Amino acid sequence: MTQADFMPLLLPLLAVAATVLVIVMDLFLPERRGASLGWLTAALLGGLLVVSFYVPTTGVVGDGVFVGTAWSVFFARLSLVAALLAVLGALEHVERRFPRRQGEYYALLLSSVVGMLILPGARDVLLLVVAFELMGIPLYVLAAYAKSEGMPLLASEEPGSGKKSPAAEAAIKLYLVGATSTAITLFGLALVVGVAGTTEITGLLGDGPLAPLTRVGMMLVLGGMSFKIGLVPFHMWVPDTYQGAPTPFVAFLSVAPKATGIAAFVSLFVIAPAAHGGAHGPWIAMLLVLATASMVIGNLAAVPQSDVRRLLGFSGVAQMGYVLLAIATGTSEGLSMAAFFLAAYVVTNMGVFFVIHACAAEDGRHDLASLAGLSQRAPFLGFALLVFLLSLAGIPFAVGFWAKLYVFLAAFRAGYVWLVALGAVLAVIGLFYYMQVARAAFMKDDASTGAPAPTIGVGLRAAVLLCLVGVLGLGLWPALLFDQTADAGTSILETRAP
Amino acid sequence: MTLTTCLLLASALFSVGVYGLLTRQQLVAVLVSVELMANAANIVLVAFSHFTASPLGQVFTLFALAITVAEVAVGLALALLLYRTHASSRLDAAKEMNG
Amino acid sequence: MRSPLSEAPLAALVAVLAPALAALLLAVLPMVRRRGAPAAWICLASSVASLVSAGLLLAGQLGEAEPMAWTTSWLTLDGQGLGELGVNVDGISASMLVVVTIVALCVQVFSVSYMHDEPPDAYGRYFTYHALFLFSMNLLVLAPDLLQLFAGWELVGVTSYLLIGFYYRKPSAGRAALKAFWITKLADMGFILALAVLFTSTSAFRFDAELSTPLANVVAGLLFFAVVGKSAQFPLHIWLPDAMEGPTPVSALLHAATMVAAGVFLVVRADPIFAHAPDTREVMLVVGSLTALFAAGLATVQTDIKKVLAYSTCSQLGYMVAALGAGSTLGGYFHLTTHAFFKALLFLSAGSVIHAVHSNELADMGGLRKRMPLTATAFIVGSLALAGIPGTAGFFSKDLVLAALEGRMGWLPYVALMTTAFLTAFYMGRVVLVAFFGEARGKADHAHESGALMLGPLAVLAVLSLGVGYFGAHFAEVTATGEYHLHFGMTPAIASGLALGGFALAYAVFGGGRDASGVGVLALLDGAARSALVDRTYEALYRHGMLNAAAAIGWFDRYVMDGLVNLSGWLTLVAARSLRRLQSGFAPDYVFAVVLGALALAAWGYLS
Amino acid sequence: MITTIGFGLLAALLVGSALYVVRATNLVHSVLGLGVTLSITALLYALLEANFVAGVQVLLYVGGVVTLMIFGVMVTRRHDGIVVRSDSANEVRGLLGGGGIFVLLALSILESDLPSSPVGPAPSTASLASELLGPHVVAFEALSMLLLAAIVGAIVIARRRDFGEPRQDLVTRARAAREALRVEALRAEAEAPSPEPAASDAAEPPRADEALPSTDGSVPAQEASS
């Protein structure tokens, strides 16, 4: 292979180099290093983002195992933005809480990003699976990062007699569901690949009518991969993990793996069927069923939540249901609208999590009461929170409005009239619980709680500000983003591996 | 020995793994069951590789083995953590967060 | 000949952007906002700029300037523009813009004094919201297509949420704000679906889309659902009375001229779509008449002065919707315009009263005529206009509405609205008599007249309430919504008679204080009212007829309509709580869910 | 014929050992049973002429995974010789899930048109290598990244040194606990004349002192192994 062949893989390769650099720097930096590693990681991610804009990384690698298209570049940028925001938002938290494990934190985050950079362009099942796991395994570890909280302190204390560590529980729930799903995915893929005799995604479904083993195998894969996106009934880890893991990491977990997971879905359930002759497999109906179940259960279950992170977890389940509606259309229009939705979701949802993180009570509670009087205590955070919530609820001039409108339009055009109507009604329930959060911040008095203004570091402030700029900027001028997603959507169904 | 019998055997192993997954109450025991399921997937791959005379299945198996090992390593570390914080390796120890 | 106002789009842009700029400035400069007074001045300056621009635009339209628009493509899809962003100036938008900016400016000037006791930061926040609101409303009014109108529509909803919940220390205010936002948002889903249908069939969001009748019925029906929520029509009117938790000037702004009128404005704007939707119009006629009668009945038994006005607003919006349903776009729109002025007048003078007696309850007022003569005059002028006494603005617009209903649907809507006219005069007469006449009760003893900043807007609005009715012909011409001519038939005569009758009944029941002699019309009726026979008839009518009916309607509203909303909320919660139990926190349960899910999917794969 | 008998035997052993793995009440036995199952699987691979994979299975997988698992069991048990019991529950769920999956898979397998004998010669190890390092080299590289991440991750979770992370509430909680123990011991001395409980109580405070996490990261070795 020549050098040109590897150009589409430039971003993941650079990300690997960045990971190694962070690990090496971790060894050489002195003990009192402050947040320098975090800043380094942020700079590296920023550099990668710049590279993604100035170096063309489209093309085919090898025999078509990886195809760089506008689609894959779009998702790469999305993951890079999410990771950059996640690093900025976590800077102070990591420095304060895990001073001796900073290097590993960023290295793990970066290696997850490597998987995310590969996944959307992977056109080979092997690469897809490895990238999917590469994305996923560091997340298990990061979910358990706050492990020393609740550890026994004294030899006389029984192990576990202190406050039970939420980190262990959060990570184990994510891990158990994840490991089960991996086994199911592997078994399903084994059946599909065995029948097809190839690992190329475009040849995965073979010719002619689908074999029974292919159908069953693909559905097992669908079930196995749904956990990452948090679709009902594979969603149950979501609220618990969100509640127990470090909040800046949850901001990342709630968007980037989901967006990239959707890209993997598209590879398997849109590109493969398209190559098979556009035949609608049995999964279209099931995608719609999963979408409906996620919208209904996610929206309903969020209503009685008092922990904001759990609330956002269920809301995320519902939001992914909306995306799936657009994916199920299988058209380039639907795909581009899904991509738009995901981009909007990245900036919006991360923004909410960062604000929640900034306002969390000292003892780590993130309930609605911890937000009381926020608009008085910290007007900037209050304003930002309101904007993010309105964006999630789909109110104009926040990017979430366009996201929801587009998804509804795409689904409506594909003829899912009743699902759109259902989604619209459920969106009203969504508005209700988002506004409960806003009410806690705007309409509750802080005199009773007497909580001081939250202290917020430079990195976190920058992260919130960037999210705010993204939400409002793209809300006012969605064409910026929309042109990109339109390219991405058309590119993916046109490009075929040779 | 035909492909059909091989696949049936793998399915049986997979189902036994699922049974263990659903009935076992300890994290390590659950991990063991997941291993059985992954092993069943590998048998499917090797069987297909044998009967279709293609190396792909075996290559996939090698990847699957590595992925499973990586997952087990993290899983066992988590089991250790669970024991340290909850004084138990039973899963019902960790149900503080619910609703 | 080119009009000197050829820069109309520029003026329109100023009208939209000036308040936006003010809001942005106040949002990003907390030090200005927290000082209070400067925020008010910035907000007022932007409103004045808007008003001047609006005036120029309307003058241009009156002076035969062509309708004009400045738009830029907002988004593109499949190579074609998906939505237009910009301003669209024609007779309809220019006239509405003038109405909105006049009322908004009056309300803001009034607020300068009314909100004076608030701490400076709250004061600044209040005016920030006001600037944001005016921006949203102007965006809505000048929208070149339905998409931008929807954007403005939603923003208006958000800002109203902030304004209604302004007293954030009051839990009831928070609840009321949430309820208002939530219910209007529920209705907005109709708007979204209408947009989806419209876009799917025409690939655009134009007001004047050419649609087949069945399709137009669907789009118009969905739009009307949004109108029902925004304009507080039965059965989604329940948020409006609660929304009175906000500061009184806010009620004047939101619930008289702007936010609730947006629904009616939408129907006027999308008239070409509604014109092809006869079935939807029939529904509108029924809903409008029903709301008018129903809300008027409720208004007669309220004891809170703002609640009377709130239900009265519902009732008058019912008039407008009924007129639009009957096909009289001019009638509905003209009534919207006149109502904006006199209802804003009523709310602001009520605010002046509340400011003086520190209570909303009618029971705490009385005899205010002597202590606050100017406010009393303003309120009485507003009441007369609302009741449609000949010569006031309300008379002319109500006449148009009623004339449009003649003979429709077996005269039922006509009768309903005539009855409403009677009830309107009655409940307004009641408020006037109880609050401004008779003996001073409670804190009303110490009330004193408000300052010039509060009386000035009242004077402006009072003049408009009296005078704007005579410009019907000009209005019809500039908005091009229909032919205007004054009827001299039975309808205005009956309506006027019923209005006078309503006042007479109010006087018979509440005018016992003999202080009423100052009001000529009532003095004339005084003798008649005292005669035993008439007295007993009134008594019977009032006690056994009206009070019972109103009580029944009130019960229905409280326990059935509100109950239904609460019930659906309760059902949601029950469903949510049962879902909570599924989320057991026990990891093996989660794994089981995954396995079952995968099994179900695989079974489907096998069977299909 | 030989292969058929061999296959039947292996299949029976495989399913039997797997059932033992999921039913054994002693967790150590269960893990050892897994080692047996994986080894028999390696034999099956050999029967299917996948010698390289069989070798990898035995050398890396059985060795690696089972050792790790045994290690996992050992560190999560009390060092007092008590058998780590692995209890089962939810039999109904297990039968429903496992049985359902098996029925479904068996039906779709039996419905499929599958070759009953190999269509060609078994793929050689060389062909394996050329596949692995040819088209799948990217995945191979990604795999090495995956293993690196997993190792780093496992170490981060499992290592104990992080106990020393300076956390304000950690120190205050430790102080409070120590104070509570001291008060408890004093009260026990004052109130309870009975020698035995007083003695056992009095033994606690010094141990608490020893185990207090120091901020420099070193933690007494006997911690948590009570």
Short mmCIF file of N, CA, C and O in Angstrom, two decimals, chain B residues 5 7 10 13-14 18 20-21 25 32 40 42 45 47-48 50 54-55 68 74-76 78-80 90 92-93:
data_model
loop_
_atom_site.label_atom_id
_atom_site.label_comp_id
_atom_site.label_asym_id
_atom_site.label_seq_id
_atom_site.Cartn_x
_atom_site.Cartn_y
_atom_site.Cartn_z
N THR B 5 -24.85 -29.84 12.30
CA THR B 5 -24.65 -30.32 13.68
C THR B 5 -23.70 -29.41 14.44
O THR B 5 -23.91 -29.14 15.63
N LEU B 7 -23.36 -26.21 14.04
CA LEU B 7 -24.08 -25.01 14.43
C LEU B 7 -25.05 -25.31 15.57
O LEU B 7 -25.23 -24.49 16.48
N ALA B 10 -23.08 -25.35 18.66
CA ALA B 10 -22.75 -23.99 19.10
C ALA B 10 -23.97 -23.31 19.71
O ALA B 10 -23.87 -22.63 20.74
N LEU B 13 -24.44 -24.51 23.18
CA LEU B 13 -23.51 -23.87 24.10
C LEU B 13 -23.93 -22.43 24.40
O LEU B 13 -23.89 -21.98 25.54
N PHE B 14 -24.35 -21.75 23.36
CA PHE B 14 -24.78 -20.36 23.53
C PHE B 14 -25.95 -20.31 24.51
O PHE B 14 -25.99 -19.48 25.42
N VAL B 18 -26.43 -18.45 28.02
CA VAL B 18 -27.51 -17.52 28.35
C VAL B 18 -28.19 -17.95 29.65
O VAL B 18 -28.50 -17.11 30.51
N GLY B 20 -26.85 -19.53 32.13
CA GLY B 20 -25.98 -19.16 33.24
C GLY B 20 -26.02 -17.66 33.48
O GLY B 20 -26.09 -17.20 34.62
N LEU B 21 -26.01 -16.92 32.41
CA LEU B 21 -26.05 -15.46 32.50
C LEU B 21 -27.26 -14.99 33.29
O LEU B 21 -27.18 -14.05 34.08
N GLN B 25 -25.67 -15.28 40.17
CA GLN B 25 -25.83 -14.07 40.97
C GLN B 25 -24.51 -13.41 41.29
O GLN B 25 -24.49 -12.39 41.97
N VAL B 32 -18.12 -15.82 33.54
CA VAL B 32 -17.87 -17.17 33.03
C VAL B 32 -18.95 -17.54 32.00
O VAL B 32 -18.66 -18.06 30.92
N ALA B 40 -19.17 -19.97 21.99
CA ALA B 40 -20.11 -20.53 21.02
C ALA B 40 -20.01 -19.79 19.70
O ALA B 40 -20.03 -20.40 18.62
N ASN B 42 -17.42 -18.37 18.51
CA ASN B 42 -16.18 -18.79 17.84
C ASN B 42 -16.36 -20.14 17.16
O ASN B 42 -15.82 -20.38 16.07
N LEU B 45 -17.93 -19.66 13.89
CA LEU B 45 -17.00 -19.11 12.90
C LEU B 45 -16.06 -20.18 12.36
O LEU B 45 -15.86 -20.31 11.14
N ALA B 47 -16.48 -23.37 12.37
CA ALA B 47 -17.22 -24.38 11.61
C ALA B 47 -17.49 -23.88 10.20
O ALA B 47 -17.28 -24.60 9.21
N PHE B 48 -17.93 -22.66 10.09
CA PHE B 48 -18.17 -22.10 8.75
C PHE B 48 -16.87 -22.07 7.95
O PHE B 48 -16.85 -22.37 6.76
N HIS B 50 -14.39 -24.04 8.19
CA HIS B 50 -14.05 -25.40 7.75
C HIS B 50 -14.90 -25.81 6.55
O HIS B 50 -14.38 -26.30 5.55
N SER B 54 -12.82 -21.31 3.86
CA SER B 54 -12.39 -19.91 3.78
C SER B 54 -11.68 -19.55 5.08
O SER B 54 -12.13 -19.93 6.17
N PRO B 55 -10.57 -18.84 4.99
CA PRO B 55 -9.87 -18.49 6.23
C PRO B 55 -10.55 -17.40 7.04
O PRO B 55 -10.18 -17.15 8.19
N THR B 68 -12.60 -10.70 23.55
CA THR B 68 -13.13 -11.28 24.78
C THR B 68 -12.12 -11.18 25.92
O THR B 68 -12.50 -10.88 27.06
N VAL B 74 -11.04 -6.29 31.98
CA VAL B 74 -11.72 -5.15 32.60
C VAL B 74 -12.80 -5.64 33.56
O VAL B 74 -12.96 -5.11 34.67
N GLY B 75 -13.50 -6.70 33.16
CA GLY B 75 -14.58 -7.22 34.01
C GLY B 75 -14.06 -7.71 35.34
O GLY B 75 -14.67 -7.45 36.39
N LEU B 76 -12.93 -8.39 35.32
CA LEU B 76 -12.38 -8.89 36.59
C LEU B 76 -11.91 -7.75 37.47
O LEU B 76 -12.08 -7.78 38.69
N LEU B 78 -13.27 -4.92 37.57
CA LEU B 78 -14.50 -4.37 38.15
C LEU B 78 -15.00 -5.26 39.28
O LEU B 78 -15.53 -4.77 40.29
N ALA B 79 -14.85 -6.59 39.12
CA ALA B 79 -15.26 -7.50 40.20
C ALA B 79 -14.47 -7.21 41.47
O ALA B 79 -15.01 -7.19 42.57
N LEU B 80 -13.17 -6.96 41.25
CA LEU B 80 -12.32 -6.63 42.39
C LEU B 80 -12.80 -5.34 43.06
O LEU B 80 -12.92 -5.24 44.29
N ARG B 90 -21.40 -10.41 44.98
CA ARG B 90 -22.76 -10.70 44.51
C ARG B 90 -23.35 -9.44 43.89
O ARG B 90 -23.16 -8.34 44.36
N ASP B 92 -26.43 -8.50 43.74
CA ASP B 92 -27.52 -7.79 44.43
C ASP B 92 -26.98 -6.85 45.49
O ASP B 92 -27.74 -6.12 46.12
N ALA B 93 -25.65 -6.85 45.69
CA ALA B 93 -25.09 -5.87 46.61
C ALA B 93 -25.15 -4.47 45.99
O ALA B 93 -25.22 -3.47 46.69
#
